[in-house]
Amino acid sequence: MSSRERILGRVRRALADAQDPRQDDTPPVPEGPGRDPQYEQAVPRDYLREHGERSVAETVDLLAENLADYRAIVHRCAPADLAAMIAGMLAARGAKTVLVPPGLDPGWLAATDAERIPDQVESTPHELDQVDSVVTACAVAIAETGTIVLDGSPDQGRRRITLVPDHHICVVRVPGQVVSSVPQALERLDPARPSTWISGPSATSDIELDRVEGVHGPRTLEVVLVEGQASADVTS
């Protein structure tokens, strides 16, 4: 018996006497890989989809507030100003090289003179560590937790390019990519894709609570909220 089978066996035994919370007219939970119908039926899924009611603007403001609370640096701009904004951020860092995912909009970097380094499979961790900055898009941003989520899409690249370089610039399209809560974000993500959830720059603390940033990811995270993009309703 594998460890997985032992764990699932314990879960089934623990749920053996659980009452089915579903109503008679509730459709059955579909079966599929990795899904246990008994577990799905026994655990209520009636948690809040979001906490409180907010307008679109209030949701975006909450995202900005929580990102800043996690020590991310938050900028806002119109689409026409994005290239100049990114160029200024790179110049302020003294970045001479910038890592570029294959699907990133080339217009975003049109105003910078920094050398573009393509995201390549053969790049070693040492080579990635020599790059000054990386610029990516995101899949979704969560206001209540101040989290940006990457899913490896072409405009975001592979996970390691946002973990090794010391400076990460992430562009969030507002309000189209902003949701209130984690449940709403999960509905937008493909579970088959690798996702990276980022709440502020990389940080850890030792036993004396001395905070150290950049241990297992970028030391500096800058998030650009590009406002006025076509979008879905963020409160849906």
Coordinates of N, CA and C in Angstrom, one line a residue:
M1 N 0.8 -1.2 0.0 CA 0.0 0.0 0.0 C 0.9 1.3 0.0
S2 N 0.6 2.2 -0.9 CA 1.4 3.4 -1.0 C 1.0 4.4 0.1
S3 N 1.8 5.4 0.2 CA 1.5 6.5 1.2 C 0.2 7.2 0.8
R4 N 0.0 7.4 -0.5 CA -1.3 8.0 -0.9 C -2.5 7.2 -0.5
E5 N -2.4 5.9 -0.7 CA -3.5 5.0 -0.4 C -3.8 5.0 1.1
R6 N -2.7 5.1 1.9 CA -2.9 5.1 3.4 C -3.7 6.4 3.8
I7 N -3.2 7.6 3.2 CA -3.8 8.8 3.5 C -5.3 8.9 3.1
L8 N -5.6 8.5 1.9 CA -6.9 8.5 1.4 C -7.8 7.5 2.3
G9 N -7.2 6.4 2.7 CA -8.0 5.5 3.6 C -8.3 6.1 4.9
R10 N -7.4 6.9 5.4 CA -7.7 7.6 6.7 C -8.8 8.6 6.5
V11 N -8.8 9.4 5.4 CA -9.8 10.3 5.1 C -11.2 9.7 4.9
R12 N -11.2 8.6 4.2 CA -12.5 7.9 4.1 C -13.1 7.4 5.4
R13 N -12.2 6.8 6.2 CA -12.6 6.4 7.5 C -13.1 7.5 8.4
A14 N -12.4 8.7 8.3 CA -12.9 9.8 9.1 C -14.2 10.4 8.7
L15 N -14.5 10.2 7.4 CA -15.8 10.7 6.8 C -16.9 9.7 6.8
A16 N -16.6 8.5 7.3 CA -17.6 7.4 7.1 C -18.9 7.7 7.7
D17 N -19.0 8.4 8.8 CA -20.2 8.7 9.5 C -20.7 10.2 9.2
A18 N -20.1 10.9 8.3 CA -20.4 12.3 8.0 C -21.8 12.3 7.3
Q19 N -22.6 13.3 7.7 CA -23.9 13.5 7.0 C -23.7 14.2 5.7
D20 N -24.5 13.8 4.7 CA -24.4 14.4 3.4 C -25.1 15.8 3.5
P21 N -24.4 16.9 3.3 CA -25.0 18.2 3.5 C -25.9 18.6 2.3
R22 N -25.8 17.9 1.2 CA -26.5 18.3 0.0 C -28.0 18.2 0.1
Q23 N -28.8 19.0 -0.5 CA -30.2 18.9 -0.6 C -30.5 17.9 -1.7
D24 N -31.8 17.4 -1.7 CA -32.2 16.3 -2.6 C -32.0 16.7 -4.0
D25 N -32.2 18.1 -4.3 CA -32.1 18.5 -5.7 C -30.7 19.0 -6.1
T26 N -29.7 18.7 -5.3 CA -28.4 19.1 -5.6 C -27.8 18.1 -6.6
P27 N -27.3 18.5 -7.7 CA -26.7 17.5 -8.7 C -25.5 16.8 -8.1
P28 N -25.3 15.6 -8.5 CA -24.2 14.8 -8.0 C -22.8 15.4 -8.4
V29 N -21.8 15.2 -7.6 CA -20.5 15.7 -8.0 C -19.9 14.8 -9.0
P30 N -19.4 15.4 -10.1 CA -18.8 14.6 -11.2 C -17.6 13.9 -10.7
E31 N -17.4 12.7 -11.2 CA -16.1 12.0 -10.8 C -15.0 12.4 -11.8
G32 N -13.8 12.2 -11.4 CA -12.7 12.5 -12.3 C -11.4 12.2 -11.6
P33 N -10.3 12.3 -12.3 CA -9.0 12.0 -11.7 C -8.7 12.8 -10.4
G34 N -8.3 12.1 -9.4 CA -8.0 12.8 -8.1 C -9.2 13.3 -7.3
R35 N -10.4 13.0 -7.7 CA -11.6 13.4 -7.0 C -12.3 12.2 -6.3
D36 N -12.6 12.4 -5.0 CA -13.3 11.4 -4.3 C -14.7 11.8 -4.0
P37 N -15.7 11.2 -4.7 CA -17.1 11.7 -4.6 C -17.6 11.7 -3.1
Q38 N -17.2 10.7 -2.3 CA -17.6 10.7 -0.9 C -17.1 11.9 -0.2
Y39 N -15.9 12.3 -0.4 CA -15.3 13.5 0.2 C -16.0 14.8 -0.2
E40 N -16.2 14.9 -1.6 CA -16.8 16.1 -2.1 C -18.2 16.3 -1.6
Q41 N -18.9 15.2 -1.4 CA -20.3 15.3 -0.9 C -20.4 15.6 0.6
A42 N -19.4 15.2 1.3 CA -19.5 15.3 2.8 C -19.0 16.6 3.3
V43 N -18.2 17.4 2.5 CA -17.7 18.6 3.0 C -18.5 19.8 2.4
P44 N -19.1 20.6 3.2 CA -19.9 21.8 2.7 C -19.0 22.7 2.0
R45 N -19.5 23.3 0.9 CA -18.8 24.3 0.1 C -19.5 25.7 0.2
D46 N -20.1 26.0 1.3 CA -20.9 27.2 1.4 C -20.2 28.4 2.0
Y47 N -18.8 28.4 1.8 CA -18.1 29.6 2.3 C -18.3 30.8 1.5
L48 N -18.0 32.0 2.0 CA -18.2 33.2 1.3 C -17.3 33.3 0.1
R49 N -17.9 33.8 -1.0 CA -17.1 34.0 -2.2 C -16.3 35.3 -2.1
E50 N -16.7 36.2 -1.3 CA -15.9 37.4 -1.1 C -16.4 38.0 0.3
H51 N -15.6 38.9 0.9 CA -15.9 39.4 2.2 C -16.3 40.9 2.0
G52 N -17.6 41.1 2.1 CA -18.2 42.5 1.9 C -18.5 42.8 0.5
E53 N -19.1 43.9 0.2 CA -19.5 44.3 -1.1 C -18.6 45.6 -1.5
R54 N -18.0 45.5 -2.6 CA -17.2 46.6 -3.1 C -17.4 46.9 -4.5
S55 N -17.3 48.2 -4.9 CA -17.3 48.5 -6.3 C -16.0 48.1 -7.0
V56 N -16.0 48.2 -8.3 CA -14.8 47.9 -9.0 C -13.6 48.7 -8.6
A57 N -13.8 50.0 -8.4 CA -12.7 50.9 -8.0 C -12.3 50.6 -6.6
E58 N -13.2 50.2 -5.7 CA -12.8 49.9 -4.3 C -12.0 48.6 -4.3
T59 N -12.4 47.6 -5.2 CA -11.6 46.4 -5.2 C -10.2 46.6 -5.7
V60 N -10.0 47.5 -6.7 CA -8.7 47.8 -7.2 C -7.9 48.5 -6.1
D61 N -8.5 49.4 -5.4 CA -7.9 50.1 -4.3 C -7.4 49.2 -3.2
L62 N -8.3 48.2 -2.9 CA -7.9 47.2 -1.9 C -6.7 46.4 -2.4
L63 N -6.6 46.0 -3.6 CA -5.5 45.3 -4.2 C -4.2 46.1 -4.0
A64 N -4.3 47.4 -4.3 CA -3.1 48.3 -4.2 C -2.7 48.4 -2.8
E65 N -3.6 48.5 -1.9 CA -3.3 48.7 -0.4 C -2.7 47.4 0.1
N66 N -3.2 46.3 -0.2 CA -2.6 45.0 0.3 C -1.3 44.7 -0.3
L67 N -1.1 45.0 -1.6 CA 0.2 44.8 -2.2 C 1.3 45.6 -1.5
A68 N 0.9 46.9 -1.2 CA 1.9 47.8 -0.5 C 2.1 47.3 0.9
D69 N 1.1 46.7 1.5 CA 1.2 46.2 2.9 C 2.2 45.1 2.9
Y70 N 2.4 44.3 1.8 CA 3.3 43.2 1.7 C 4.7 43.7 1.2
R71 N 4.9 45.1 1.1 CA 6.1 45.7 0.7 C 6.4 45.6 -0.8
A72 N 5.4 45.4 -1.6 CA 5.5 45.5 -3.0 C 5.4 47.0 -3.3
I73 N 6.1 47.4 -4.4 CA 6.0 48.8 -4.8 C 4.9 48.9 -5.9
V74 N 3.9 49.7 -5.7 CA 2.7 49.8 -6.6 C 2.7 51.1 -7.4
H75 N 2.5 50.9 -8.7 CA 2.4 52.1 -9.6 C 1.1 52.0 -10.3
R76 N 0.6 53.1 -10.7 CA -0.6 53.1 -11.6 C -0.3 54.0 -12.8
C77 N -0.9 53.5 -13.9 CA -0.7 54.4 -15.1 C -1.7 54.0 -16.2
A78 N -1.9 54.8 -17.2 CA -2.7 54.5 -18.3 C -2.0 53.7 -19.3
P79 N -2.7 52.9 -20.2 CA -2.0 52.1 -21.2 C -0.9 52.8 -22.0
A80 N -1.2 54.1 -22.4 CA -0.3 54.8 -23.2 C 1.0 55.2 -22.5
D81 N 0.9 55.2 -21.2 CA 2.1 55.5 -20.4 C 2.9 54.3 -19.9
L82 N 2.5 53.1 -20.2 CA 3.1 51.9 -19.7 C 4.6 51.8 -20.0
A83 N 4.9 52.0 -21.3 CA 6.3 51.8 -21.8 C 7.2 52.8 -21.1
A84 N 6.8 54.0 -20.9 CA 7.6 55.0 -20.2 C 7.7 54.7 -18.7
M85 N 6.7 54.2 -18.2 CA 6.7 53.8 -16.8 C 7.7 52.7 -16.5
I86 N 7.7 51.6 -17.3 CA 8.6 50.5 -17.2 C 10.0 51.0 -17.4
A87 N 10.2 51.8 -18.4 CA 11.6 52.3 -18.7 C 12.1 53.1 -17.5
G88 N 11.3 53.9 -16.9 CA 11.7 54.7 -15.7 C 12.0 53.8 -14.6
M89 N 11.3 52.7 -14.4 CA 11.5 51.8 -13.3 C 12.8 51.1 -13.5
L90 N 13.1 50.6 -14.7 CA 14.4 50.0 -15.0 C 15.5 50.9 -14.8
A91 N 15.4 52.2 -15.3 CA 16.5 53.1 -15.2 C 16.7 53.5 -13.7
A92 N 15.7 53.5 -12.9 CA 15.9 53.8 -11.5 C 16.6 52.7 -10.8
R93 N 16.5 51.5 -11.2 CA 17.3 50.4 -10.7 C 18.7 50.3 -11.3
G94 N 18.9 51.0 -12.3 CA 20.2 50.9 -13.0 C 20.3 49.6 -13.8
A95 N 19.1 49.1 -14.2 CA 19.1 47.8 -14.9 C 19.6 47.9 -16.3
K96 N 20.6 47.1 -16.6 CA 21.2 47.1 -18.0 C 20.6 45.9 -18.8
T97 N 20.1 44.9 -18.1 CA 19.5 43.8 -18.8 C 18.2 43.5 -18.2
V98 N 17.3 43.0 -19.1 CA 15.9 42.6 -18.6 C 15.5 41.3 -19.3
L99 N 15.0 40.4 -18.5 CA 14.6 39.1 -18.9 C 13.2 39.2 -19.5
V100 N 12.9 38.6 -20.7 CA 11.7 38.9 -21.4 C 11.0 37.5 -21.7
P101 N 9.8 37.2 -21.2 CA 9.1 36.0 -21.6 C 8.8 36.1 -23.1
P102 N 8.6 35.0 -23.8 CA 8.4 35.0 -25.2 C 7.2 35.7 -25.7
G103 N 6.1 35.7 -24.9 CA 4.9 36.3 -25.3 C 4.6 37.7 -24.8
L104 N 5.6 38.3 -24.2 CA 5.4 39.7 -23.6 C 5.2 40.7 -24.8
D105 N 4.3 41.6 -24.6 CA 4.0 42.6 -25.6 C 5.3 43.5 -25.8
P106 N 5.9 43.5 -27.0 CA 7.1 44.2 -27.2 C 7.0 45.7 -26.9
G107 N 5.8 46.2 -27.0 CA 5.5 47.6 -26.8 C 5.8 48.1 -25.4
W108 N 5.7 47.1 -24.4 CA 5.9 47.4 -23.0 C 7.4 47.8 -22.8
L109 N 8.3 47.4 -23.6 CA 9.7 47.7 -23.4 C 10.3 48.6 -24.5
A110 N 9.4 49.2 -25.2 CA 9.8 50.1 -26.4 C 10.6 51.3 -26.0
A111 N 10.4 51.7 -24.7 CA 11.1 53.0 -24.3 C 12.4 52.8 -23.5
T112 N 12.8 51.5 -23.3 CA 14.0 51.3 -22.5 C 15.1 50.9 -23.4
D113 N 16.3 51.2 -23.0 CA 17.6 50.8 -23.8 C 18.2 49.5 -23.2
A114 N 17.6 49.0 -22.1 CA 18.1 47.8 -21.5 C 18.2 46.6 -22.5
E115 N 19.2 45.8 -22.4 CA 19.3 44.7 -23.3 C 18.3 43.6 -22.9
R116 N 17.6 43.2 -24.0 CA 16.6 42.1 -23.8 C 17.2 40.7 -23.7
I117 N 17.0 40.0 -22.7 CA 17.5 38.6 -22.5 C 16.3 37.7 -22.7
P118 N 16.2 36.9 -23.7 CA 15.1 36.0 -23.9 C 15.1 34.8 -22.9
D119 N 13.8 34.4 -22.6 CA 13.6 33.3 -21.7 C 13.9 32.0 -22.5
Q120 N 15.1 31.3 -22.2 CA 15.5 30.2 -22.9 C 15.6 29.0 -22.0
V121 N 15.2 27.8 -22.5 CA 15.3 26.6 -21.7 C 16.7 26.3 -21.2
E122 N 17.7 26.6 -22.0 CA 19.1 26.2 -21.7 C 19.7 27.2 -20.7
S123 N 19.1 28.3 -20.4 CA 19.6 29.2 -19.4 C 19.9 28.6 -18.1
T124 N 21.0 28.8 -17.5 CA 21.4 28.2 -16.2 C 21.0 29.1 -15.1
P125 N 20.8 28.6 -13.9 CA 20.5 29.5 -12.7 C 21.5 30.7 -12.6
H126 N 22.8 30.3 -12.8 CA 23.8 31.4 -12.7 C 23.6 32.5 -13.8
E127 N 23.3 32.1 -15.0 CA 23.0 33.1 -16.0 C 21.8 33.9 -15.7
L128 N 20.7 33.3 -15.2 CA 19.6 34.1 -14.8 C 19.9 35.0 -13.6
D129 N 20.8 34.6 -12.8 CA 21.1 35.5 -11.6 C 21.9 36.7 -12.0
Q130 N 22.5 36.7 -13.2 CA 23.2 37.9 -13.7 C 22.3 38.9 -14.4
V131 N 21.0 38.5 -14.6 CA 20.1 39.5 -15.2 C 19.6 40.4 -14.1
D132 N 19.5 41.7 -14.5 CA 19.1 42.7 -13.5 C 17.7 42.7 -13.2
S133 N 16.8 42.6 -14.2 CA 15.3 42.7 -13.9 C 14.6 41.7 -14.8
V134 N 13.3 41.4 -14.5 CA 12.4 40.6 -15.3 C 11.1 41.3 -15.3
V135 N 10.5 41.4 -16.5 CA 9.2 42.0 -16.7 C 8.2 40.9 -17.2
T136 N 7.0 40.8 -16.5 CA 6.0 39.8 -16.9 C 4.6 40.4 -16.8
A137 N 3.7 39.7 -17.4 CA 2.3 40.0 -17.1 C 1.9 39.1 -16.0
C138 N 0.5 38.9 -15.7 CA 0.1 38.0 -14.7 C -1.2 37.3 -15.2
A139 N -1.7 36.3 -14.5 CA -2.9 35.6 -14.9 C -4.1 36.3 -14.2
V140 N -3.9 36.6 -12.9 CA -5.0 37.2 -12.1 C -4.4 37.8 -10.9
A141 N -5.1 38.8 -10.3 CA -4.6 39.5 -9.1 C -5.8 39.4 -8.1
I142 N -5.5 39.1 -6.8 CA -6.5 39.0 -5.8 C -6.4 40.1 -4.8
A143 N -7.5 40.9 -4.7 CA -7.5 42.1 -3.9 C -7.4 41.8 -2.4
E144 N -8.2 40.8 -1.9 CA -8.3 40.6 -0.5 C -7.0 40.1 0.1
T145 N -6.2 39.4 -0.7 CA -4.9 38.9 -0.1 C -3.7 39.6 -0.7
G146 N -3.9 40.6 -1.6 CA -2.7 41.3 -2.1 C -1.8 40.3 -2.9
T147 N -2.4 39.4 -3.7 CA -1.6 38.4 -4.4 C -1.7 38.5 -5.9
I148 N -0.6 38.3 -6.6 CA -0.6 38.2 -8.0 C -0.3 36.7 -8.3
V149 N -1.0 36.2 -9.3 CA -0.8 34.8 -9.7 C -0.3 34.7 -11.1
L150 N 0.8 33.9 -11.3 CA 1.3 33.7 -12.7 C 1.0 32.2 -13.0
D151 N 0.7 31.9 -14.3 CA 0.3 30.6 -14.6 C 1.2 30.0 -15.8
G152 N 2.3 30.7 -16.0 CA 3.2 30.1 -17.0 C 2.8 30.4 -18.5
S153 N 1.8 31.3 -18.7 CA 1.4 31.7 -20.0 C 2.6 32.4 -20.7
P154 N 2.5 32.5 -22.1 CA 3.7 33.1 -22.8 C 4.1 34.5 -22.4
D155 N 3.2 35.3 -21.9 CA 3.6 36.6 -21.4 C 4.1 36.6 -20.0
Q156 N 4.2 35.4 -19.4 CA 4.7 35.3 -18.0 C 5.9 34.4 -17.9
G157 N 6.1 33.5 -18.8 CA 7.3 32.7 -18.9 C 7.3 31.6 -17.8
R158 N 8.4 30.9 -17.8 CA 8.5 29.8 -16.8 C 8.7 30.3 -15.4
R159 N 8.4 29.5 -14.4 CA 8.4 30.0 -13.0 C 9.8 30.5 -12.6
R160 N 10.9 29.9 -13.1 CA 12.2 30.2 -12.5 C 12.6 31.6 -12.9
I161 N 12.1 32.2 -14.0 CA 12.5 33.5 -14.4 C 12.0 34.6 -13.5
T162 N 11.0 34.3 -12.7 CA 10.5 35.2 -11.7 C 11.0 34.9 -10.3
L163 N 11.8 33.9 -10.1 CA 12.4 33.5 -8.8 C 13.9 33.9 -8.7
V164 N 14.6 33.8 -9.8 CA 16.0 34.0 -9.7 C 16.5 35.5 -9.8
P165 N 16.0 36.3 -10.8 CA 16.4 37.7 -10.8 C 16.0 38.4 -9.6
D166 N 16.7 39.5 -9.2 CA 16.5 40.2 -8.0 C 15.3 41.2 -8.1
H167 N 14.9 41.5 -9.3 CA 13.9 42.6 -9.4 C 12.8 42.1 -10.4
H168 N 11.6 42.1 -10.0 CA 10.5 41.6 -10.8 C 9.5 42.8 -11.0
I169 N 9.2 43.1 -12.2 CA 8.1 44.1 -12.6 C 7.0 43.2 -13.1
C170 N 5.8 43.4 -12.5 CA 4.6 42.6 -13.0 C 3.5 43.6 -13.3
V171 N 3.0 43.4 -14.5 CA 1.9 44.3 -15.0 C 0.6 43.6 -14.9
V172 N -0.3 44.3 -14.2 CA -1.7 43.8 -14.0 C -2.7 44.7 -14.8
R173 N -3.5 44.1 -15.6 CA -4.5 44.9 -16.4 C -5.7 45.1 -15.5
V174 N -6.0 46.4 -15.3 CA -7.1 46.8 -14.4 C -8.3 47.3 -15.2
P175 N -9.5 46.9 -14.8 CA -9.8 45.9 -13.8 C -10.0 44.5 -14.2
G176 N -9.6 44.2 -15.5 CA -9.9 42.9 -16.1 C -9.3 41.8 -15.4
Q177 N -8.1 41.9 -14.8 CA -7.4 40.8 -14.2 C -7.5 40.9 -12.7
V178 N -8.4 41.7 -12.1 CA -8.5 41.8 -10.7 C -9.8 41.2 -10.2
V179 N -9.7 40.3 -9.2 CA -10.9 39.8 -8.5 C -10.8 40.1 -7.1
S180 N -11.9 39.9 -6.4 CA -11.9 40.1 -4.9 C -11.2 39.1 -4.1
S181 N -11.5 37.8 -4.4 CA -11.2 36.7 -3.5 C -10.5 35.6 -4.1
V182 N -9.9 34.7 -3.3 CA -9.3 33.5 -3.8 C -10.2 32.6 -4.5
P183 N -11.5 32.3 -4.0 CA -12.4 31.5 -4.8 C -12.6 32.0 -6.2
Q184 N -12.8 33.3 -6.4 CA -13.0 33.9 -7.7 C -11.7 33.7 -8.6
A185 N -10.5 33.8 -8.0 CA -9.3 33.6 -8.7 C -9.2 32.2 -9.2
L186 N -9.5 31.2 -8.4 CA -9.4 29.8 -8.8 C -10.3 29.5 -9.9
E187 N -11.5 30.1 -10.0 CA -12.4 29.9 -11.2 C -11.7 30.3 -12.5
R188 N -10.8 31.3 -12.4 CA -10.2 31.7 -13.7 C -8.9 31.0 -14.1
L189 N -8.4 30.2 -13.2 CA -7.1 29.5 -13.4 C -7.4 28.1 -13.9
D190 N -6.5 27.6 -14.8 CA -6.5 26.3 -15.3 C -5.7 25.4 -14.4
P191 N -6.4 24.4 -13.7 CA -5.6 23.6 -12.8 C -4.5 22.8 -13.4
A192 N -4.5 22.6 -14.7 CA -3.5 21.9 -15.4 C -2.2 22.7 -15.6
R193 N -2.3 24.0 -15.4 CA -1.1 24.8 -15.6 C -0.4 25.1 -14.3
P194 N 0.9 25.2 -14.3 CA 1.7 25.5 -13.1 C 1.4 27.0 -12.6
S195 N 1.0 27.1 -11.4 CA 0.7 28.5 -10.9 C 1.7 28.9 -9.8
T196 N 2.1 30.2 -9.8 CA 2.9 30.8 -8.8 C 2.2 31.9 -8.2
W197 N 2.0 31.8 -6.9 CA 1.2 32.8 -6.1 C 2.2 33.7 -5.4
I198 N 2.1 35.0 -5.6 CA 3.1 35.9 -5.1 C 2.4 37.0 -4.3
S199 N 2.7 37.1 -3.0 CA 2.2 38.2 -2.1 C 3.4 38.9 -1.6
G200 N 3.8 39.9 -2.4 CA 5.0 40.7 -2.0 C 6.3 40.1 -2.4
P201 N 7.4 40.8 -2.1 CA 8.7 40.2 -2.5 C 9.1 39.1 -1.5
S202 N 10.0 38.3 -2.0 CA 10.4 37.1 -1.2 C 11.0 37.6 0.2
A203 N 10.6 36.9 1.2 CA 11.0 37.3 2.6 C 10.9 36.2 3.5
T204 N 11.8 36.2 4.5 CA 11.8 35.2 5.6 C 12.3 35.8 6.9
S205 N 12.0 35.2 8.0 CA 12.5 35.8 9.3 C 13.2 34.6 10.1
D206 N 14.2 35.0 10.8 CA 14.9 34.0 11.7 C 14.2 33.9 13.0
I207 N 14.8 33.2 13.9 CA 14.1 32.9 15.2 C 14.0 34.2 16.0
E208 N 14.9 35.2 15.7 CA 14.8 36.5 16.4 C 13.9 37.5 15.6
L209 N 13.2 37.0 14.6 CA 12.3 37.8 13.8 C 13.0 38.9 13.0
D210 N 14.2 38.7 12.7 CA 14.9 39.6 11.8 C 14.5 39.3 10.3
R211 N 13.9 40.2 9.7 CA 13.4 40.0 8.3 C 14.5 40.1 7.3
V212 N 14.6 39.1 6.4 CA 15.5 39.1 5.3 C 14.8 38.9 4.0
E213 N 15.0 39.8 3.0 CA 14.3 39.7 1.8 C 15.2 39.2 0.7
G214 N 14.7 38.5 -0.3 CA 15.4 38.0 -1.4 C 16.1 36.7 -1.3
V215 N 15.6 35.9 -0.3 CA 16.3 34.6 0.0 C 15.9 33.6 -1.0
H216 N 14.6 33.5 -1.4 CA 14.1 32.5 -2.3 C 13.2 33.1 -3.4
G217 N 13.6 34.3 -3.8 CA 12.9 35.0 -4.9 C 13.3 36.4 -5.0
P218 N 12.7 37.2 -5.8 CA 13.1 38.6 -6.0 C 13.1 39.4 -4.6
R219 N 14.1 40.2 -4.5 CA 14.2 41.1 -3.3 C 13.2 42.3 -3.5
T220 N 13.0 42.7 -4.8 CA 12.1 43.8 -5.0 C 11.0 43.4 -6.0
L221 N 9.7 43.6 -5.6 CA 8.6 43.4 -6.5 C 7.9 44.7 -6.8
E222 N 7.8 45.1 -8.1 CA 7.1 46.3 -8.4 C 5.9 45.8 -9.3
V223 N 4.7 46.3 -8.9 CA 3.5 46.0 -9.6 C 2.9 47.2 -10.3
V224 N 2.7 47.1 -11.6 CA 2.1 48.2 -12.3 C 0.6 47.9 -12.6
L225 N -0.3 48.7 -12.1 CA -1.7 48.6 -12.4 C -2.0 49.5 -13.6
V226 N -2.3 48.8 -14.7 CA -2.5 49.5 -15.9 C -4.1 49.7 -16.0
E227 N -4.5 50.9 -15.8 CA -5.9 51.2 -15.7 C -6.6 51.4 -17.0
G228 N -7.9 51.1 -17.1 CA -8.7 51.5 -18.3 C -8.7 50.3 -19.3
Q229 N -8.2 49.1 -18.9 CA -8.2 48.0 -19.9 C -9.6 47.4 -20.0
A230 N -10.0 46.9 -21.1 CA -11.3 46.2 -21.3 C -11.3 45.0 -20.3
S231 N -12.4 44.7 -19.7 CA -12.4 43.7 -18.6 C -13.8 43.2 -18.4
A232 N -13.8 42.0 -17.6 CA -15.0 41.5 -17.1 C -15.3 42.1 -15.7
D233 N -16.5 41.9 -15.2 CA -16.8 42.5 -13.9 C -16.1 41.8 -12.8
V234 N -15.3 42.5 -12.1 CA -14.4 42.0 -11.0 C -15.2 41.4 -9.9
T235 N -16.5 41.8 -9.7 CA -17.2 41.4 -8.6 C -18.0 40.1 -8.9
S236 N -17.9 39.6 -10.1 CA -18.7 38.4 -10.4 C -18.2 37.2 -9.8

